[in-house]
Tab-separated table of C-alpha atoms in Angstrom:
chain	number	residue	atom	x	y	z
D	1	MET	CA	-0.044	-0.076	0.069
D	2	THR	CA	1.407	3.480	-0.922
D	3	ILE	CA	1.535	5.749	1.899
D	4	SER	CA	1.084	9.427	0.835
D	5	ARG	CA	3.174	12.345	2.452
D	6	GLU	CA	-0.121	14.232	2.957
D	7	ARG	CA	-1.342	11.423	5.384
D	8	VAL	CA	1.905	11.375	7.389
D	9	LEU	CA	1.628	15.430	7.583
D	10	SER	CA	-2.018	15.074	8.699
D	11	GLU	CA	-1.089	12.760	11.394
D	12	LEU	CA	1.743	14.993	12.566
D	13	GLN	CA	-0.511	18.012	12.697
D	14	GLN	CA	-2.639	16.288	15.220
D	15	ILE	CA	0.195	15.982	17.812
D	16	ALA	CA	0.261	19.022	20.218
D	17	VAL	CA	3.640	20.297	21.572
D	18	PRO	CA	4.575	22.014	24.570
D	19	GLY	CA	3.962	25.761	24.350
D	20	GLY	CA	1.137	25.481	21.879
D	21	GLY	CA	0.607	24.460	18.161
D	22	ASN	CA	1.554	21.048	16.735
D	23	LEU	CA	4.645	19.377	15.181
D	24	ILE	CA	4.079	21.080	11.943
D	25	SER	CA	2.638	24.565	12.863
D	26	ALA	CA	5.651	24.776	15.318
D	27	ASP	CA	8.060	24.088	12.558
D	28	LEU	CA	9.746	21.395	14.425
D	29	VAL	CA	9.909	18.737	11.697
D	30	ARG	CA	12.927	18.449	9.294
D	31	ALA	CA	13.858	16.119	6.493
D	32	LEU	CA	10.542	14.373	6.145
D	33	ALA	CA	10.769	11.293	3.833
D	34	VAL	CA	8.310	8.618	2.982
D	35	GLU	CA	9.843	5.683	1.002
D	36	GLY	CA	7.954	2.501	0.633
D	37	GLY	CA	6.902	1.353	3.964
D	38	THR	CA	9.261	3.567	6.007
D	39	VAL	CA	8.723	7.123	7.291
D	40	ARG	CA	11.641	9.050	8.681
D	41	PHE	CA	12.163	12.631	9.862
D	42	VAL	CA	14.010	14.869	12.301
D	43	ILE	CA	12.411	16.675	15.146
D	44	GLU	CA	14.699	19.752	15.683
D	45	ALA	CA	14.197	21.205	19.098
D	46	ALA	CA	15.370	24.726	20.326
D	47	ASN	CA	17.703	23.270	22.921
D	48	PRO	CA	18.510	20.180	25.081
D	49	GLU	CA	15.682	21.147	27.528
D	50	ALA	CA	13.256	21.457	24.793
D	51	ALA	CA	14.180	18.111	23.495
D	52	LYS	CA	13.463	16.536	26.845
D	53	ALA	CA	10.085	17.970	26.865
D	54	LEU	CA	9.394	16.776	23.404
D	55	ALA	CA	10.124	12.949	24.223
D	56	PRO	CA	6.374	12.165	24.735
D	57	VAL	CA	5.672	14.033	21.442
D	58	GLU	CA	8.303	11.758	19.591
D	59	ALA	CA	6.582	8.703	21.309
D	60	GLU	CA	3.128	9.867	20.179
D	61	ALA	CA	4.336	10.497	16.546
D	62	GLU	CA	5.862	7.038	16.403
D	63	ARG	CA	2.644	5.473	17.711
D	64	ARG	CA	0.510	7.332	15.301
D	65	LEU	CA	2.478	6.715	12.239
D	66	ARG	CA	2.864	3.013	12.884
D	67	ALA	CA	-0.958	2.811	13.004
D	68	ILE	CA	-1.179	3.961	9.393
D	69	PRO	CA	-1.700	0.948	7.221
D	70	GLY	CA	1.380	0.147	5.115
D	71	VAL	CA	3.707	1.624	7.461
D	72	GLU	CA	6.354	-0.850	8.443
D	73	LYS	CA	9.090	1.487	10.011
D	74	VAL	CA	9.348	4.699	11.651
D	75	GLN	CA	12.530	6.487	12.142
D	76	ILE	CA	12.697	9.628	14.176
D	77	VAL	CA	15.710	11.380	15.336
D	78	MET	CA	15.510	14.188	17.917
D	79	THR	CA	18.171	16.906	17.642
D	80	ALA	CA	19.016	20.058	19.634
D	81	PRO	CA	21.952	22.542	19.188
D	82	ALA	CA	24.336	22.143	22.007
D	83	ALA	CA	25.116	25.110	24.207
D	84	PRO	CA	29.030	25.410	24.131
D	85	ARG	CA	31.002	28.246	25.891
D	86	GLY	CA	31.249	31.337	23.707
D	87	ALA	CA	27.833	31.087	21.654
D	88	PRO	CA	28.588	29.848	18.229
D	89	PRO	CA	27.201	31.503	15.062
D	90	ALA	CA	23.742	31.001	14.142
D	91	GLY	CA	23.287	27.601	12.331
D	92	ALA	CA	26.489	26.168	13.325
D	93	GLU	CA	24.865	23.206	15.088
D	94	VAL	CA	23.080	22.243	11.867
D	95	ALA	CA	26.378	22.209	10.080
D	96	ARG	CA	27.814	19.775	12.619
D	97	ARG	CA	24.877	17.531	12.424
D	98	SER	CA	25.283	17.510	8.793
D	99	GLY	CA	28.891	16.558	8.880
D	100	GLN	CA	30.747	19.618	8.020
D	101	GLY	CA	33.231	21.453	10.189
D	102	GLU	CA	32.353	25.221	9.101
D	103	PRO	CA	29.041	26.721	10.198
D	104	PRO	CA	26.768	27.956	7.388
D	105	PRO	CA	26.488	31.675	6.575
D	106	SER	CA	25.349	34.120	9.203
D	107	LEU	CA	21.950	34.638	7.701
D	108	LYS	CA	21.025	31.153	8.556
D	109	ILE	CA	20.956	29.657	4.905
D	110	GLY	CA	21.628	25.992	4.998
D	111	ARG	CA	19.100	24.495	7.344
D	112	HIS	CA	17.007	21.432	6.797
D	113	PRO	CA	13.926	21.744	4.568
D	114	THR	CA	10.608	22.454	6.098
D	115	PRO	CA	7.713	20.158	5.151
D	116	GLN	CA	5.365	21.315	2.618
D	117	ALA	CA	2.383	19.546	0.814
D	118	GLY	CA	3.710	20.140	-2.818
D	119	PRO	CA	5.010	22.691	-5.179
D	120	GLU	CA	4.216	26.372	-4.123
D	121	PRO	CA	4.381	29.478	-5.976
D	122	VAL	CA	7.046	32.102	-5.061
D	123	SER	CA	5.523	35.351	-3.612
D	124	GLY	CA	5.503	37.982	-6.353
D	125	VAL	CA	7.075	35.976	-9.027
D	126	ALA	CA	4.880	35.047	-12.112
D	127	ARG	CA	6.895	32.558	-13.780
D	128	ILE	CA	10.089	30.400	-12.930
D	129	ILE	CA	12.434	29.180	-15.330
D	130	ALA	CA	15.036	26.550	-14.631
D	131	ILE	CA	18.211	26.699	-16.779
D	132	GLY	CA	19.608	23.146	-16.883
D	133	SER	CA	22.382	21.221	-18.759
D	134	GLY	CA	22.774	17.804	-17.525
D	135	LYS	CA	26.475	18.209	-17.181
D	136	GLY	CA	29.139	21.013	-16.656
D	137	GLY	CA	31.327	22.996	-19.030
D	138	VAL	CA	28.695	23.931	-21.468
D	139	GLY	CA	28.451	27.604	-20.444
D	140	LYS	CA	24.952	27.440	-18.692
D	141	SER	CA	25.742	29.879	-15.993
D	142	THR	CA	27.167	32.489	-18.554
D	143	LEU	CA	24.039	31.962	-20.777
D	144	THR	CA	21.863	32.413	-17.573
D	145	SER	CA	23.282	35.727	-16.471
D	146	ASN	CA	23.337	37.157	-20.161
D	147	LEU	CA	19.849	35.966	-20.779
D	148	ALA	CA	18.702	37.645	-17.468
D	149	VAL	CA	20.250	41.001	-18.507
D	150	ALA	CA	18.782	40.559	-22.093
D	151	LEU	CA	15.348	40.097	-20.633
D	152	ALA	CA	15.815	43.175	-18.431
D	153	LYS	CA	16.991	45.210	-21.367
D	154	ALA	CA	13.736	44.116	-22.932
D	155	GLY	CA	11.634	45.605	-20.332
D	156	ARG	CA	10.943	42.555	-18.156
D	157	ARG	CA	11.298	42.396	-14.380
D	158	VAL	CA	14.087	39.707	-13.848
D	159	GLY	CA	15.271	37.727	-11.029
D	160	LEU	CA	18.201	35.367	-11.009
D	161	LEU	CA	18.609	32.710	-8.462
D	162	ASP	CA	22.106	30.939	-8.466
D	163	ALA	CA	21.081	27.429	-7.240
D	164	ASP	CA	24.471	26.077	-7.958
D	165	ILE	CA	25.264	25.581	-4.320
D	166	TYR	CA	28.697	24.122	-4.594
D	167	GLY	CA	29.952	26.207	-7.360
D	168	PRO	CA	28.127	29.579	-7.288
D	169	SER	CA	29.497	31.761	-10.206
D	170	GLN	CA	26.945	34.472	-10.562
D	171	PRO	CA	28.329	36.947	-7.955
D	172	ARG	CA	31.590	37.180	-10.183
D	173	MET	CA	29.852	37.391	-13.514
D	174	LEU	CA	27.236	39.950	-12.325
D	175	GLY	CA	29.983	42.038	-10.596
D	176	LEU	CA	28.610	41.483	-7.045
D	177	THR	CA	31.778	39.794	-5.585
D	178	GLY	CA	32.368	40.992	-1.895
D	179	GLN	CA	28.916	42.427	-1.380
D	180	ARG	CA	26.395	41.001	0.972
D	181	PRO	CA	22.805	40.860	1.204
D	182	THR	CA	20.810	42.254	4.297
D	183	SER	CA	18.304	40.778	6.467
D	184	ASP	CA	15.702	41.771	8.871
D	185	GLY	CA	16.040	38.427	10.648
D	186	GLN	CA	13.012	36.864	8.721
D	187	MET	CA	13.443	37.755	5.069
D	188	ILE	CA	16.717	38.419	2.923
D	189	GLU	CA	17.204	41.549	0.818
D	190	PRO	CA	18.599	40.452	-2.386
D	191	LEU	CA	21.060	42.483	-4.425
D	192	HIS	CA	20.710	44.074	-7.778
D	193	ALA	CA	22.911	44.286	-10.852
D	194	HIS	CA	22.356	45.307	-14.568
D	195	GLY	CA	18.639	45.616	-14.055
D	196	VAL	CA	18.426	42.006	-12.406
D	197	THR	CA	17.527	41.054	-8.895
D	198	VAL	CA	20.170	38.571	-7.787
D	199	MET	CA	20.363	35.790	-4.844
D	200	SER	CA	23.178	33.338	-4.628
D	201	ILE	CA	24.780	31.411	-1.745
D	202	GLY	CA	27.986	32.800	-3.197
D	203	LEU	CA	26.973	36.237	-1.785
D	204	MET	CA	27.164	34.966	1.709
D	205	MET	CA	30.516	33.327	1.576
D	206	LYS	CA	34.091	34.366	0.855
D	207	GLU	CA	35.080	33.774	-2.805
D	208	GLY	CA	36.760	30.402	-3.169
D	209	GLU	CA	35.229	29.099	0.060
D	210	ALA	CA	33.883	25.553	-0.244
D	211	LEU	CA	30.666	24.348	1.328
D	212	VAL	CA	30.604	20.673	2.433
D	213	TRP	CA	26.797	20.163	2.705
D	214	ARG	CA	24.817	16.953	2.445
D	215	GLY	CA	21.696	16.737	0.600
D	216	PRO	CA	19.134	17.911	3.247
D	217	MET	CA	21.254	21.022	3.648
D	218	LEU	CA	21.193	21.754	-0.059
D	219	MET	CA	17.457	21.317	-0.153
D	220	GLY	CA	16.871	23.549	2.875
D	221	ALA	CA	19.089	26.173	1.355
D	222	LEU	CA	17.227	26.147	-1.924
D	223	GLN	CA	13.989	26.272	-0.071
D	224	GLN	CA	15.172	29.283	1.883
D	225	MET	CA	16.565	31.113	-1.195
D	226	LEU	CA	13.241	30.813	-2.827
D	227	ASN	CA	10.895	31.746	-0.119
D	228	GLN	CA	12.877	33.711	2.387
D	229	VAL	CA	14.243	36.348	-0.185
D	230	LYS	CA	12.310	39.589	-0.920
D	231	TRP	CA	12.129	38.992	-4.772
D	232	GLY	CA	9.479	41.765	-5.266
D	233	GLU	CA	7.266	41.648	-8.290
D	234	LEU	CA	8.988	39.775	-11.048
D	235	ASP	CA	7.954	38.684	-14.609
D	236	VAL	CA	10.392	35.821	-14.439
D	237	LEU	CA	12.834	34.170	-12.154
D	238	LEU	CA	15.799	32.211	-13.894
D	239	VAL	CA	17.075	29.475	-11.788
D	240	ASP	CA	20.705	28.683	-12.635
D	241	LEU	CA	20.854	24.891	-11.874
D	242	PRO	CA	24.125	22.889	-10.955
D	243	PRO	CA	25.307	20.172	-13.569
D	244	GLY	CA	23.702	16.838	-13.384
D	245	THR	CA	20.454	15.424	-12.173
D	246	GLY	CA	20.552	15.625	-8.436
D	247	ASP	CA	19.076	17.023	-5.142
D	248	VAL	CA	18.804	20.647	-6.242
D	249	GLN	CA	16.916	19.775	-9.366
D	250	LEU	CA	14.647	17.440	-7.620
D	251	SER	CA	14.091	19.857	-4.670
D	252	LEU	CA	13.332	22.791	-6.964
D	253	CYS	CA	10.637	21.095	-8.933
D	254	GLN	CA	9.245	19.593	-5.709
D	255	LYS	CA	9.086	22.748	-3.779
D	256	ALA	CA	8.212	25.619	-6.339
D	257	GLN	CA	5.872	25.895	-9.106
D	258	VAL	CA	8.479	25.859	-12.033
D	259	SER	CA	6.819	27.089	-15.360
D	260	GLY	CA	9.400	25.226	-17.493
D	261	ALA	CA	13.056	24.322	-18.217
D	262	ILE	CA	15.497	25.448	-20.738
D	263	ILE	CA	18.327	22.929	-21.616
D	264	VAL	CA	21.611	24.366	-22.702
D	265	SER	CA	24.015	22.138	-24.725
D	266	THR	CA	27.174	22.504	-26.940
D	267	PRO	CA	26.547	20.740	-30.215
D	268	GLN	CA	28.843	17.592	-29.907
D	269	ASP	CA	27.367	14.310	-29.293
D	270	VAL	CA	28.946	13.864	-25.847
D	271	ALA	CA	27.195	17.083	-24.606
D	272	LEU	CA	23.880	15.909	-26.167
D	273	ILE	CA	23.842	12.632	-24.187
D	274	ASP	CA	23.789	14.566	-21.021
D	275	ALA	CA	21.157	17.087	-22.386
D	276	ARG	CA	19.029	14.061	-23.060
D	277	ARG	CA	19.347	13.127	-19.348
D	278	ALA	CA	18.247	16.391	-18.204
D	279	ILE	CA	15.358	16.421	-20.589
D	280	ASP	CA	14.304	13.011	-19.207
D	281	MET	CA	14.757	14.213	-15.606
D	282	PHE	CA	12.302	17.187	-16.231
D	283	ASN	CA	9.847	14.825	-17.869
D	284	LYS	CA	9.798	12.569	-14.873
D	285	LEU	CA	9.383	15.625	-12.584
D	286	LYS	CA	6.467	16.777	-14.845
D	287	THR	CA	8.201	20.031	-15.538
D	288	PRO	CA	7.748	21.134	-19.226
D	289	VAL	CA	10.811	21.623	-21.248
D	290	LEU	CA	10.402	24.937	-23.122
D	291	GLY	CA	13.241	24.235	-25.667
D	292	LEU	CA	16.989	23.761	-26.268
D	293	VAL	CA	19.776	26.293	-26.918
D	294	GLU	CA	23.084	25.625	-28.637
D	295	ASN	CA	25.797	27.309	-26.830
D	296	MET	CA	29.317	27.917	-28.308
D	297	SER	CA	27.680	27.083	-31.592
D	298	THR	CA	30.308	28.868	-33.967
D	299	TYR	CA	33.576	30.828	-33.650
D	300	ILE	CA	34.446	33.732	-35.852
D	301	CYS	CA	38.145	34.516	-36.094
D	302	PRO	CA	38.519	38.235	-35.080
D	303	ASN	CA	41.472	38.549	-37.449
D	304	CYS	CA	40.645	36.853	-40.732
D	305	GLY	CA	36.730	36.422	-40.117
D	306	HIS	CA	36.976	32.487	-40.752
D	307	GLU	CA	34.182	30.529	-39.342
D	308	ALA	CA	35.014	27.457	-37.463
D	309	HIS	CA	33.038	24.918	-35.504
D	310	LEU	CA	35.035	23.928	-32.754
D	311	PHE	CA	32.423	21.793	-30.990
D	312	GLY	CA	30.354	20.924	-34.267
D	313	HIS	CA	27.342	22.931	-35.394
D	314	GLY	CA	23.593	22.183	-35.676
D	315	GLY	CA	23.484	19.489	-33.303
D	316	VAL	CA	21.211	20.895	-30.764
D	317	ALA	CA	18.706	22.084	-33.454
D	318	ALA	CA	18.725	18.542	-34.926
D	319	GLU	CA	18.128	17.027	-31.586
D	320	ALA	CA	15.388	19.533	-30.787
D	321	GLN	CA	13.651	18.639	-34.103
D	322	GLN	CA	13.995	14.867	-33.458
D	323	ILE	CA	12.450	14.787	-30.108
D	324	GLY	CA	9.713	17.522	-31.016
D	325	LEU	CA	10.948	20.389	-28.853
D	326	PRO	CA	11.401	24.021	-29.699
D	327	PHE	CA	15.020	25.043	-30.887
D	328	LEU	CA	15.355	28.490	-29.065
D	329	GLY	CA	18.520	29.748	-30.700
D	330	GLU	CA	22.469	29.833	-31.207
D	331	ILE	CA	24.978	31.515	-28.983
D	332	PRO	CA	28.489	31.867	-30.595
D	333	LEU	CA	31.748	31.189	-28.944
D	334	ASN	CA	33.279	34.521	-28.312
D	335	LEU	CA	36.233	35.789	-26.281
D	336	ASP	CA	34.227	38.787	-25.391
D	337	VAL	CA	31.726	36.537	-23.515
D	338	ARG	CA	34.491	35.212	-21.205
D	339	LEU	CA	36.195	38.656	-20.759
D	340	ALA	CA	32.883	40.327	-19.752
D	341	GLY	CA	31.844	37.626	-17.488
D	342	ASP	CA	35.043	37.819	-15.537
D	343	ALA	CA	34.812	41.573	-15.396
D	344	GLY	CA	31.441	41.309	-13.892
D	345	THR	CA	29.612	43.155	-16.738
D	346	PRO	CA	27.735	40.498	-18.816
D	347	VAL	CA	28.328	40.893	-22.641
D	348	ALA	CA	24.458	41.239	-23.022
D	349	VAL	CA	24.674	44.806	-21.583
D	350	THR	CA	26.553	45.809	-24.783
D	351	ASP	CA	25.189	46.066	-28.161
D	352	GLY	CA	27.659	44.010	-30.246
D	353	PRO	CA	26.812	40.752	-32.370
D	354	VAL	CA	27.099	38.399	-29.392
D	355	ALA	CA	24.685	40.620	-27.337
D	356	GLN	CA	22.312	40.713	-30.112
D	357	ALA	CA	22.279	36.856	-29.973
D	358	PHE	CA	21.210	37.059	-26.427
D	359	SER	CA	18.531	39.688	-27.294
D	360	ARG	CA	17.133	37.303	-29.955
D	361	LEU	CA	16.774	34.541	-27.496
D	362	ALA	CA	15.144	36.801	-24.873
D	363	GLU	CA	12.684	37.923	-27.619
D	364	ARG	CA	11.804	34.475	-28.467
D	365	LEU	CA	11.036	33.726	-24.881
D	366	ILE	CA	9.043	36.786	-24.619
D	367	GLY	CA	7.203	36.311	-27.894
D	368	GLY	CA	6.382	32.668	-26.972
D	369	GLY	CA	4.897	33.899	-23.708
D	370	MET	CA	7.506	32.160	-21.664
D	371	ALA	CA	9.037	35.179	-20.003
């Protein structure tokens, strides 16, 4: 018998906790998972004393969940931050429980995800577009920053969420390195660059600093950057996904109402293999794929004008036609793109030939009602 997450949440909502409310309304449940006949989650108490007071609640939760038909095993972990001398930074106890030595950033990004019944809209955001690739090295982040700027130039209200938690590059490419978001203790005020509203975990770390977080921390960080950021009123929020088909991609589609995904690939067969995996992942997550973009499509020698196809040419267009998806356009391989990104001013800010390629892509999205 299949056990629904909603049934589990319903049972937990009936369990009162000291101080008023229930396990769900008091925001004590973390990392809830329902897999086969097993239900597992964490009860995160405020301190060791609160954990002791919650012991009967833990027992009641186990009793209720075991009574659900089909539940074979219930695994509940009670956690509470230690109280070491010299109060640690907020969130440090979560980092230690998750197996890393360094605390997460001071604005408490990096907690475990909070339960929700299904994908939810992000306040003020009309559309969410995920930018994925299935693999690294195809220029997805560079394309995302330039597309965001091109959409802003076209008059759209644009946000960019850098969801590449392990390798955030948007702060550098948008000229925000060293700047920090502010917070009122509840919501984070994002930064702005080139007409784009920007949030990235990289804005809350030193450049080059590594995060060593496990899956629940990644999922919680993404959920916070979606829902605890003052995005304002946006026509579209672009989400720059990490390479692959892992926790962040899954969490985004489970937590947010994603309007669709754009797949970025270079033309060669090796890249297209991974692009197909990304398309299959979004199909399984019931997220519509809006189309494909061929990046590094052609190279024009600045000295002699010779056109070369370093990674092949037309492979993405052919793939799109074969699988029945829109081909959204080509972006050339050009030194100016790299120089502009390293300098923190995306090439789309200018009016040159490469900027025009990004403008055409933005116009295609706007004209198709996608942005």
